[in-house]
mmCIF file of C-alpha atoms in Angstrom:
data_model
loop_
_atom_site.group_PDB
_atom_site.id
_atom_site.type_symbol
_atom_site.label_atom_id
_atom_site.label_comp_id
_atom_site.label_asym_id
_atom_site.label_seq_id
_atom_site.Cartn_x
_atom_site.Cartn_y
_atom_site.Cartn_z
ATOM 1 C CA ASN A 208 30.398 5.242 -56.629
ATOM 2 C CA ASP A 209 27.592 7.175 -58.257
ATOM 3 C CA VAL A 210 24.803 5.579 -56.210
ATOM 4 C CA TYR A 211 22.721 8.222 -54.395
ATOM 5 C CA LEU A 212 20.984 7.048 -51.203
ATOM 6 C CA GLU A 213 19.746 10.269 -49.548
ATOM 7 C CA PRO A 214 16.110 10.375 -48.261
ATOM 8 C CA ASP A 215 14.910 12.248 -51.355
ATOM 9 C CA SER A 216 15.979 9.392 -53.702
ATOM 10 C CA GLU A 217 13.970 6.315 -54.647
ATOM 11 C CA ASP A 218 16.778 3.951 -53.662
ATOM 12 C CA GLY A 219 17.165 5.700 -50.280
ATOM 13 C CA GLN A 220 13.467 5.515 -49.558
ATOM 14 C CA TRP A 221 13.249 1.829 -50.587
ATOM 15 C CA ILE A 222 16.238 0.896 -48.315
ATOM 16 C CA ALA A 223 14.592 2.841 -45.458
ATOM 17 C CA ILE A 224 11.353 0.859 -45.870
ATOM 18 C CA GLN A 225 13.251 -2.415 -45.761
ATOM 19 C CA ALA A 226 15.341 -1.331 -42.790
ATOM 20 C CA GLN A 227 12.227 -0.269 -40.865
ATOM 21 C CA ALA A 228 10.510 -3.566 -41.591
ATOM 22 C CA THR A 229 13.566 -5.536 -40.424
ATOM 23 C CA TYR A 230 13.796 -3.393 -37.273
ATOM 24 C CA ASP A 231 10.088 -3.958 -36.501
ATOM 25 C CA VAL A 232 10.492 -7.746 -36.818
ATOM 26 C CA VAL A 233 13.577 -7.759 -34.530
ATOM 27 C CA THR A 234 11.803 -5.578 -31.978
ATOM 28 C CA MET A 235 8.755 -7.823 -32.006
ATOM 29 C CA ALA A 236 10.961 -10.938 -31.562
ATOM 30 C CA ALA A 237 12.806 -9.294 -28.633
ATOM 31 C CA SER A 238 9.495 -8.312 -27.033
ATOM 32 C CA ALA A 239 8.188 -11.873 -27.424
ATOM 33 C CA ILE A 240 11.301 -13.335 -25.791
ATOM 34 C CA ASN A 241 11.183 -10.795 -22.948
ATOM 35 C CA SER A 242 7.531 -11.632 -22.241
ATOM 36 C CA PHE A 243 8.633 -15.100 -21.035
ATOM 37 C CA SER A 244 10.132 -13.578 -17.866
ATOM 38 C CA PRO A 245 8.235 -11.577 -15.210
ATOM 39 C CA VAL A 246 11.349 -9.444 -14.829
ATOM 40 C CA SER A 247 11.162 -8.044 -18.380
ATOM 41 C CA ALA A 248 7.571 -8.738 -19.506
ATOM 42 C CA GLN A 249 5.274 -5.782 -19.974
ATOM 43 C CA GLY A 250 1.567 -5.206 -20.240
ATOM 44 C CA VAL A 251 -0.414 -8.200 -21.396
ATOM 45 C CA GLY A 252 2.720 -10.376 -21.442
ATOM 46 C CA LEU A 253 3.342 -9.723 -17.744
ATOM 47 C CA SER A 254 -0.334 -10.325 -16.891
ATOM 48 C CA ARG A 255 -0.022 -13.786 -18.494
ATOM 49 C CA GLN A 256 3.272 -14.591 -16.832
ATOM 50 C CA VAL A 257 2.079 -13.995 -13.257
ATOM 51 C CA LYS A 258 -0.727 -16.469 -13.697
ATOM 52 C CA ILE A 259 1.936 -19.167 -13.264
ATOM 53 C CA ASN A 260 2.149 -17.966 -9.640
ATOM 54 C CA GLY A 261 -1.586 -18.053 -9.204
ATOM 55 C CA ILE A 262 -2.099 -14.289 -9.224
ATOM 56 C CA SER A 263 -3.484 -11.789 -11.679
ATOM 57 C CA ARG A 264 -3.163 -8.057 -12.321
ATOM 58 C CA ARG A 265 -5.371 -6.138 -9.947
ATOM 59 C CA ASP A 266 -8.108 -3.935 -11.291
ATOM 60 C CA ALA A 267 -8.903 -0.539 -9.805
ATOM 61 C CA THR A 268 -10.109 -0.974 -6.244
ATOM 62 C CA TYR A 269 -12.472 0.737 -3.832
ATOM 63 C CA SER A 270 -11.401 2.358 -0.554
ATOM 64 C CA THR A 271 -12.219 0.384 2.585
ATOM 65 C CA ALA A 272 -12.612 1.278 6.238
ATOM 66 C CA ASP A 273 -13.092 -0.785 9.392
ATOM 67 C CA LEU A 274 -16.254 0.485 11.079
ATOM 68 C CA THR A 275 -17.278 -0.147 14.664
ATOM 69 C CA ILE A 276 -21.039 -0.602 14.765
ATOM 70 C CA THR A 277 -23.002 -0.625 18.027
ATOM 71 C CA GLY A 278 -26.627 -1.375 18.632
ATOM 72 C CA LEU A 279 -29.147 -3.745 20.141
ATOM 73 C CA ILE A 280 -28.106 -7.403 20.302
ATOM 74 C CA GLY A 281 -29.304 -9.411 17.338
ATOM 75 C CA THR A 282 -30.066 -6.386 15.117
ATOM 76 C CA SER A 283 -29.661 -7.274 11.435
ATOM 77 C CA ILE A 284 -28.193 -4.582 9.206
ATOM 78 C CA ILE A 285 -29.030 -5.302 5.567
ATOM 79 C CA ASN A 286 -27.680 -3.098 2.783
ATOM 80 C CA GLY A 287 -26.568 -0.585 5.402
ATOM 81 C CA VAL A 288 -24.815 2.620 4.349
ATOM 82 C CA ALA A 289 -22.731 4.959 6.477
ATOM 83 C CA ILE A 290 -21.711 8.479 5.509
ATOM 84 C CA ASP A 291 -18.674 10.534 6.432
ATOM 85 C CA THR A 292 -18.236 14.219 7.100
ATOM 86 C CA LEU A 293 -17.552 14.859 3.366
ATOM 87 C CA ASN A 294 -20.869 13.163 2.489
ATOM 88 C CA GLN A 295 -19.082 10.178 0.964
ATOM 89 C CA LYS A 296 -21.122 6.969 1.272
ATOM 90 C CA TRP A 297 -19.746 3.661 2.528
ATOM 91 C CA ASP A 298 -21.527 0.344 1.969
ATOM 92 C CA ILE A 299 -21.704 -2.017 4.956
ATOM 93 C CA PRO A 300 -21.915 -5.780 4.395
ATOM 94 C CA THR A 301 -24.949 -7.552 5.772
ATOM 95 C CA THR A 302 -24.220 -8.211 9.428
ATOM 96 C CA VAL A 303 -25.835 -9.035 12.763
ATOM 97 C CA ILE A 304 -24.823 -7.279 15.965
ATOM 98 C CA PRO A 305 -23.566 -10.006 18.351
ATOM 99 C CA GLY A 306 -24.065 -10.410 22.070
ATOM 100 C CA SER A 307 -21.322 -7.904 22.884
ATOM 101 C CA GLY A 308 -23.462 -5.103 21.384
ATOM 102 C CA SER A 309 -20.839 -4.086 18.878
ATOM 103 C CA ILE A 310 -19.066 -5.492 15.829
ATOM 104 C CA VAL A 311 -16.234 -4.392 13.547
ATOM 105 C CA VAL A 312 -16.990 -4.705 9.800
ATOM 106 C CA THR A 313 -15.183 -3.565 6.710
ATOM 107 C CA ALA A 314 -17.132 -1.000 4.720
ATOM 108 C CA THR A 315 -16.491 -0.192 1.045
ATOM 109 C CA ALA A 316 -16.682 3.226 -0.559
ATOM 110 C CA GLN A 317 -19.404 3.554 -3.161
ATOM 111 C CA ASP A 318 -17.056 5.421 -5.515
ATOM 112 C CA ILE A 319 -14.027 3.678 -6.936
ATOM 113 C CA GLY A 320 -10.497 5.014 -6.499
ATOM 114 C CA ALA A 321 -8.654 6.900 -3.813
ATOM 115 C CA ILE A 322 -11.506 7.943 -1.518
ATOM 116 C CA SER A 323 -10.021 9.136 1.762
ATOM 117 C CA ALA A 324 -11.585 9.342 5.212
ATOM 118 C CA ALA A 325 -9.657 10.306 8.310
ATOM 119 C CA ALA A 326 -10.241 8.501 11.598
ATOM 120 C CA ASN A 327 -13.532 9.245 13.346
ATOM 121 C CA THR A 328 -15.102 10.837 10.267
ATOM 122 C CA ILE A 329 -17.385 8.012 9.072
ATOM 123 C CA ASN A 330 -19.749 8.560 11.920
ATOM 124 C CA ARG A 331 -23.289 8.986 10.525
ATOM 125 C CA ILE A 332 -25.925 6.442 9.638
ATOM 126 C CA PHE A 333 -27.309 7.039 6.142
ATOM 127 C CA THR A 334 -29.813 4.176 6.126
ATOM 128 C CA PRO A 335 -31.571 4.247 9.551
ATOM 129 C CA THR A 336 -32.210 0.733 10.874
ATOM 130 C CA ARG A 337 -34.138 -0.111 14.016
ATOM 131 C CA GLY A 338 -31.631 -1.227 16.661
ATOM 132 C CA TRP A 339 -28.596 0.243 14.921
ATOM 133 C CA LEU A 340 -27.329 3.029 17.201
ATOM 134 C CA THR A 341 -23.862 4.294 16.172
ATOM 135 C CA VAL A 342 -21.083 3.893 13.597
ATOM 136 C CA ASN A 343 -17.504 5.116 13.605
ATOM 137 C CA ASN A 344 -14.130 4.396 12.032
ATOM 138 C CA VAL A 345 -11.396 4.302 14.697
ATOM 139 C CA ALA A 346 -8.649 4.298 12.058
ATOM 140 C CA ALA A 347 -8.325 6.125 8.729
ATOM 141 C CA ALA A 348 -9.704 4.426 5.646
ATOM 142 C CA THR A 349 -7.380 2.555 3.310
ATOM 143 C CA GLU A 350 -7.588 4.320 -0.052
ATOM 144 C CA GLY A 351 -8.327 2.439 -3.228
ATOM 145 C CA VAL A 352 -5.886 2.388 -6.121
ATOM 146 C CA SER A 353 -5.921 2.559 -9.903
ATOM 147 C CA VAL A 354 -5.179 -0.425 -12.117
ATOM 148 C CA GLU A 355 -1.997 -2.159 -10.917
ATOM 149 C CA SER A 356 1.110 -0.995 -12.768
ATOM 150 C CA ASP A 357 3.758 -3.337 -14.170
ATOM 151 C CA ALA A 358 6.184 -2.337 -11.428
ATOM 152 C CA GLU A 359 3.701 -3.039 -8.646
ATOM 153 C CA LEU A 360 2.739 -6.377 -10.239
ATOM 154 C CA ARG A 361 6.391 -7.451 -10.375
ATOM 155 C CA VAL A 362 6.811 -6.720 -6.653
ATOM 156 C CA ARG A 363 3.709 -8.765 -5.811
ATOM 157 C CA GLN A 364 4.905 -11.568 -8.062
ATOM 158 C CA LYS A 365 8.089 -11.805 -5.998
ATOM 159 C CA VAL A 366 6.042 -12.021 -2.786
ATOM 160 C CA SER A 367 3.690 -14.622 -4.265
ATOM 161 C CA VAL A 368 6.453 -17.162 -4.808
ATOM 162 C CA ALA A 369 6.592 -17.470 -1.012
ATOM 163 C CA ASN A 370 3.175 -19.243 -1.038
ATOM 164 C CA PRO A 371 4.501 -22.745 -1.787
ATOM 165 C CA SER A 372 7.735 -22.186 0.194
ATOM 166 C CA ARG A 373 8.976 -24.579 2.866
ATOM 167 C CA SER A 374 8.414 -21.876 5.534
ATOM 168 C CA VAL A 375 4.742 -21.789 6.610
ATOM 169 C CA PHE A 376 5.246 -18.318 7.973
ATOM 170 C CA ASP A 377 6.493 -16.992 4.601
ATOM 171 C CA GLY A 378 3.574 -18.718 2.911
ATOM 172 C CA THR A 379 1.117 -17.030 5.250
ATOM 173 C CA TRP A 380 2.828 -13.689 4.547
ATOM 174 C CA GLY A 381 2.513 -14.272 0.805
ATOM 175 C CA GLY A 382 -1.122 -15.333 1.126
ATOM 176 C CA ILE A 383 -2.022 -12.088 2.918
ATOM 177 C CA GLY A 384 -0.197 -10.071 0.328
ATOM 178 C CA ASN A 385 -2.420 -11.512 -2.426
ATOM 179 C CA VAL A 386 -5.661 -10.407 -0.761
ATOM 180 C CA VAL A 387 -7.314 -7.790 -2.917
ATOM 181 C CA GLY A 388 -6.763 -4.312 -1.501
ATOM 182 C CA VAL A 389 -3.817 -5.151 0.740
ATOM 183 C CA THR A 390 -1.066 -2.583 0.217
ATOM 184 C CA LYS A 391 1.414 -3.320 3.005
ATOM 185 C CA VAL A 392 2.086 -6.362 5.206
ATOM 186 C CA LYS A 393 4.520 -6.972 8.043
ATOM 187 C CA GLY A 394 4.714 -10.265 9.912
ATOM 188 C CA TYR A 395 6.208 -11.265 13.261
ATOM 189 C CA GLU A 396 6.692 -14.711 14.721
ATOM 190 C CA ASN A 397 7.389 -15.675 18.337
ATOM 191 C CA ASP A 398 8.481 -19.325 18.465
ATOM 192 C CA THR A 399 9.779 -19.061 22.024
ATOM 193 C CA ASN A 400 8.121 -20.175 25.276
ATOM 194 C CA SER A 401 7.519 -16.666 26.570
ATOM 195 C CA THR A 402 6.026 -13.370 25.452
ATOM 196 C CA ASP A 403 8.478 -11.348 23.375
ATOM 197 C CA GLY A 404 9.417 -7.636 23.555
ATOM 198 C CA ASP A 405 6.522 -6.664 21.281
ATOM 199 C CA GLY A 406 3.975 -8.351 23.486
ATOM 200 C CA ILE A 407 3.419 -11.238 21.140
ATOM 201 C CA PRO A 408 2.536 -14.360 23.174
ATOM 202 C CA ALA A 409 4.565 -17.549 23.033
ATOM 203 C CA HIS A 410 4.139 -19.723 19.914
ATOM 204 C CA SER A 411 2.113 -17.087 18.132
ATOM 205 C CA ILE A 412 2.258 -15.054 14.959
ATOM 206 C CA SER A 413 1.220 -11.477 14.450
ATOM 207 C CA PHE A 414 0.581 -9.737 11.146
ATOM 208 C CA VAL A 415 0.112 -6.037 10.616
ATOM 209 C CA VAL A 416 -1.962 -5.469 7.432
ATOM 210 C CA GLU A 417 -2.830 -2.261 5.640
ATOM 211 C CA GLY A 418 -5.871 -2.508 3.368
ATOM 212 C CA GLY A 419 -7.995 -5.414 2.270
ATOM 213 C CA ASP A 420 -11.242 -6.795 3.669
ATOM 214 C CA ALA A 421 -10.735 -7.805 7.330
ATOM 215 C CA LEU A 422 -12.478 -11.157 6.874
ATOM 216 C CA GLU A 423 -10.479 -12.005 3.730
ATOM 217 C CA VAL A 424 -7.232 -11.161 5.547
ATOM 218 C CA ALA A 425 -8.227 -13.358 8.476
ATOM 219 C CA THR A 426 -9.171 -16.168 6.095
ATOM 220 C CA ALA A 427 -5.789 -16.007 4.419
ATOM 221 C CA ILE A 428 -4.108 -16.325 7.832
ATOM 222 C CA ALA A 429 -6.357 -19.232 8.851
ATOM 223 C CA VAL A 430 -5.723 -21.136 5.626
ATOM 224 C CA HIS A 431 -1.933 -20.840 5.754
ATOM 225 C CA LYS A 432 -0.959 -20.972 9.427
ATOM 226 C CA THR A 433 -0.164 -24.248 11.112
ATOM 227 C CA PRO A 434 -2.720 -25.850 13.483
ATOM 228 C CA GLY A 435 -2.305 -24.728 17.092
ATOM 229 C CA THR A 436 -0.405 -21.519 16.229
ATOM 230 C CA GLY A 437 -1.934 -18.567 18.020
ATOM 231 C CA THR A 438 -2.625 -15.257 16.303
ATOM 232 C CA TYR A 439 -2.163 -11.864 17.973
ATOM 233 C CA GLY A 440 -3.640 -8.423 17.259
ATOM 234 C CA THR A 441 -6.444 -6.016 18.030
ATOM 235 C CA THR A 442 -8.592 -6.818 14.994
ATOM 236 C CA THR A 443 -10.512 -10.081 15.404
ATOM 237 C CA GLU A 444 -12.478 -11.934 12.735
ATOM 238 C CA THR A 445 -14.213 -15.314 13.088
ATOM 239 C CA VAL A 446 -13.340 -17.676 10.247
ATOM 240 C CA ILE A 447 -15.445 -20.801 9.690
ATOM 241 C CA ASP A 448 -13.300 -23.697 8.491
ATOM 242 C CA GLU A 449 -14.290 -26.412 6.061
ATOM 243 C CA HIS A 450 -15.666 -28.503 8.952
ATOM 244 C CA GLY A 451 -17.920 -25.679 10.088
ATOM 245 C CA MET A 452 -15.871 -24.868 13.166
ATOM 246 C CA PRO A 453 -15.399 -21.198 14.133
ATOM 247 C CA ASN A 454 -11.833 -19.933 14.557
ATOM 248 C CA ASP A 455 -11.039 -16.485 15.869
ATOM 249 C CA ILE A 456 -8.135 -14.913 13.948
ATOM 250 C CA ASN A 457 -6.368 -11.821 15.292
ATOM 251 C CA PHE A 458 -4.195 -9.332 13.421
ATOM 252 C CA TYR A 459 -3.312 -5.647 13.524
ATOM 253 C CA ARG A 460 -4.286 -2.730 11.401
ATOM 254 C CA PRO A 461 -1.284 -0.307 11.358
ATOM 255 C CA THR A 462 -1.464 2.741 13.561
ATOM 256 C CA GLU A 463 -0.537 5.704 11.365
ATOM 257 C CA MET A 464 2.118 7.973 12.911
ATOM 258 C CA ALA A 465 2.041 11.344 11.154
ATOM 259 C CA VAL A 466 5.480 12.927 10.725
ATOM 260 C CA GLU A 467 6.391 16.580 10.450
ATOM 261 C CA VAL A 468 9.604 17.660 8.732
ATOM 262 C CA GLU A 469 11.452 20.982 8.529
ATOM 263 C CA VAL A 470 14.218 21.301 5.959
ATOM 264 C CA THR A 471 16.450 24.358 6.282
ATOM 265 C CA ILE A 472 18.399 25.241 3.160
ATOM 266 C CA ASP A 473 20.897 27.752 1.869
ATOM 267 C CA PRO A 474 19.819 28.783 -1.663
ATOM 268 C CA LEU A 475 22.533 28.914 -4.322
ATOM 269 C CA ALA A 476 22.646 30.272 -7.853
ATOM 270 C CA GLY A 477 19.641 29.125 -9.899
ATOM 271 C CA TYR A 478 17.403 28.390 -6.942
ATOM 272 C CA THR A 479 13.696 29.316 -7.289
ATOM 273 C CA SER A 480 10.837 29.045 -4.844
ATOM 274 C CA ASP A 481 9.282 26.294 -7.006
ATOM 275 C CA TYR A 482 12.004 23.957 -5.894
ATOM 276 C CA ALA A 483 10.649 24.086 -2.344
ATOM 277 C CA ASP A 484 7.536 22.228 -3.506
ATOM 278 C CA LEU A 485 9.708 19.572 -5.126
ATOM 279 C CA ILE A 486 11.629 19.087 -1.878
ATOM 280 C CA LYS A 487 8.401 18.744 0.108
ATOM 281 C CA GLN A 488 6.964 16.188 -2.305
ATOM 282 C CA SER A 489 10.202 14.177 -2.442
ATOM 283 C CA VAL A 490 10.542 13.976 1.342
ATOM 284 C CA ALA A 491 6.872 13.095 1.863
ATOM 285 C CA ASP A 492 7.048 10.385 -0.835
ATOM 286 C CA TYR A 493 10.079 8.817 0.799
ATOM 287 C CA ILE A 494 8.443 8.621 4.245
ATOM 288 C CA ASN A 495 5.241 7.236 2.761
ATOM 289 C CA SER A 496 7.283 4.529 0.986
ATOM 290 C CA LEU A 497 8.470 3.114 4.343
ATOM 291 C CA THR A 498 6.835 -0.116 5.342
ATOM 292 C CA ILE A 499 5.171 -1.057 8.606
ATOM 293 C CA GLY A 500 7.526 -0.914 11.594
ATOM 294 C CA ASP A 501 10.245 1.069 9.780
ATOM 295 C CA ASP A 502 11.871 3.811 11.838
ATOM 296 C CA VAL A 503 12.278 7.259 10.249
ATOM 297 C CA LEU A 504 16.033 7.749 10.082
ATOM 298 C CA ILE A 505 16.890 11.399 9.750
ATOM 299 C CA THR A 506 20.042 10.856 7.724
ATOM 300 C CA LYS A 507 18.072 8.942 5.110
ATOM 301 C CA LEU A 508 15.951 12.070 4.475
ATOM 302 C CA TYR A 509 18.885 14.015 3.042
ATOM 303 C CA VAL A 510 18.910 11.907 -0.112
ATOM 304 C CA PRO A 511 15.353 12.632 -1.299
ATOM 305 C CA ALA A 512 15.584 16.227 0.015
ATOM 306 C CA TYR A 513 18.497 16.935 -2.331
ATOM 307 C CA LEU A 514 16.365 15.974 -5.339
ATOM 308 C CA PRO A 515 19.024 13.724 -6.909
ATOM 309 C CA GLY A 516 19.048 13.550 -10.701
ATOM 310 C CA SER A 517 17.152 16.814 -11.176
ATOM 311 C CA GLU A 518 18.445 20.214 -12.277
ATOM 312 C CA ALA A 519 17.309 21.608 -8.934
ATOM 313 C CA SER A 520 19.691 19.469 -6.860
ATOM 314 C CA GLY A 521 22.659 21.808 -7.348
ATOM 315 C CA THR A 522 20.813 25.009 -6.547
ATOM 316 C CA PHE A 523 20.730 24.699 -2.786
ATOM 317 C CA ASP A 524 22.564 23.292 0.209
ATOM 318 C CA ILE A 525 20.824 21.659 3.117
ATOM 319 C CA ILE A 526 21.803 23.154 6.449
ATOM 320 C CA SER A 527 19.691 20.880 8.662
ATOM 321 C CA ILE A 528 16.664 18.588 8.767
ATOM 322 C CA GLU A 529 14.456 18.238 11.834
ATOM 323 C CA ILE A 530 11.630 15.736 12.285
ATOM 324 C CA ALA A 531 8.978 14.853 14.842
ATOM 325 C CA PHE A 532 5.727 13.051 15.209
ATOM 326 C CA THR A 533 2.845 15.479 14.892
ATOM 327 C CA GLY A 534 2.386 17.345 18.158
ATOM 328 C CA ASP A 535 5.946 16.756 19.366
ATOM 329 C CA PRO A 536 8.764 19.331 19.193
ATOM 330 C CA LEU A 537 11.044 19.068 16.170
ATOM 331 C CA GLY A 538 14.491 17.590 16.648
ATOM 332 C CA THR A 539 17.353 15.740 14.975
ATOM 333 C CA ALA A 540 16.777 12.349 16.599
ATOM 334 C CA ASN A 541 15.473 9.348 14.677
ATOM 335 C CA LEU A 542 11.782 8.540 15.076
ATOM 336 C CA VAL A 543 11.249 5.071 16.529
ATOM 337 C CA VAL A 544 8.191 3.336 15.104
ATOM 338 C CA ALA A 545 6.555 0.440 16.926
ATOM 339 C CA PHE A 546 6.126 -2.921 15.216
ATOM 340 C CA ASN A 547 2.468 -2.221 14.475
ATOM 341 C CA GLU A 548 2.842 1.419 13.447
ATOM 342 C CA LEU A 549 3.320 3.036 10.056
ATOM 343 C CA ALA A 550 5.047 6.375 9.465
ATOM 344 C CA THR A 551 3.108 8.694 7.143
ATOM 345 C CA CYS A 552 3.738 12.236 5.926
ATOM 346 C CA ASP A 553 1.515 14.760 4.197
ATOM 347 C CA VAL A 554 3.141 17.283 1.878
ATOM 348 C CA ALA A 555 1.547 20.022 3.934
ATOM 349 C CA ASP A 556 3.528 18.849 6.968
ATOM 350 C CA VAL A 557 6.862 19.391 5.272
ATOM 351 C CA THR A 558 8.354 22.903 5.670
ATOM 352 C CA VAL A 559 11.221 24.329 3.694
ATOM 353 C CA THR A 560 12.929 27.205 5.497
ATOM 354 C CA ILE A 561 15.393 29.515 3.762
#
């Protein structure tokens, strides 16, 4: 009864040291057990686990852009560099302009990370080459990313298990998803005898792919698809098979559909103007999280706009939300996105009205 175990006693301090040591051992054991599953593994443990599926954690990547190059037939472009309106340089792979007088190649930003370039901004030749006339990016560049997070790697691990699946289509989808730089993929299959509602020909597949080198994406499709299956899309790359035979593979790059949003609110007690920025960011993040071909449903926007789980959520009431594609009048109807389109939203295009 006279034992004293408070932190200022020798006995108390000794017991605390033993307890901490026991706790550290138990924690280490739990971490070791959790590292055997990709669902709970973290850091290095997760990196090792996903190797079972034939994938690895992605390093930081460079931004890429599909450039349309025109010039004299047969012109060789070696170590070519294009430059955009912000003076950012883009390296062009060694290429030869074919008989059509133009070719689409995937250029890589010289600087690593999220280097952005809007459509029609990479339009200057930095390394003049005799016979090379013009360069331009019809679509916006796909921005690079930082080192892949645990959450992102877990999502890709789930996709990767489709590679050895019994469905060849799922395996092709998974193969594209593992191409370095690919951020979003959507696949469509038409196994009927006639062209479907999306314009995909009979017995053909069509993939819409954001990011990644165009030739690597086409190679992944060629490797996984069944012989005789047609491919459909506006981006065409020639893949040489193991027998030296050329095979034209077609796929889509998503057409970005910019969305404008107006959120009208009634401020309540505790509301401050800073919360408007939080609403804008939350709504924009939700729209940008949609995948290729997803419609923008106006009722779904109320959830992120209310900032659930934050202290700001109870300081205002939403009166209405109106949306529209950029250039169209705002309204309350859902925005229908085509199968090869991707809804995007910039924070600057979200307005909060009191």
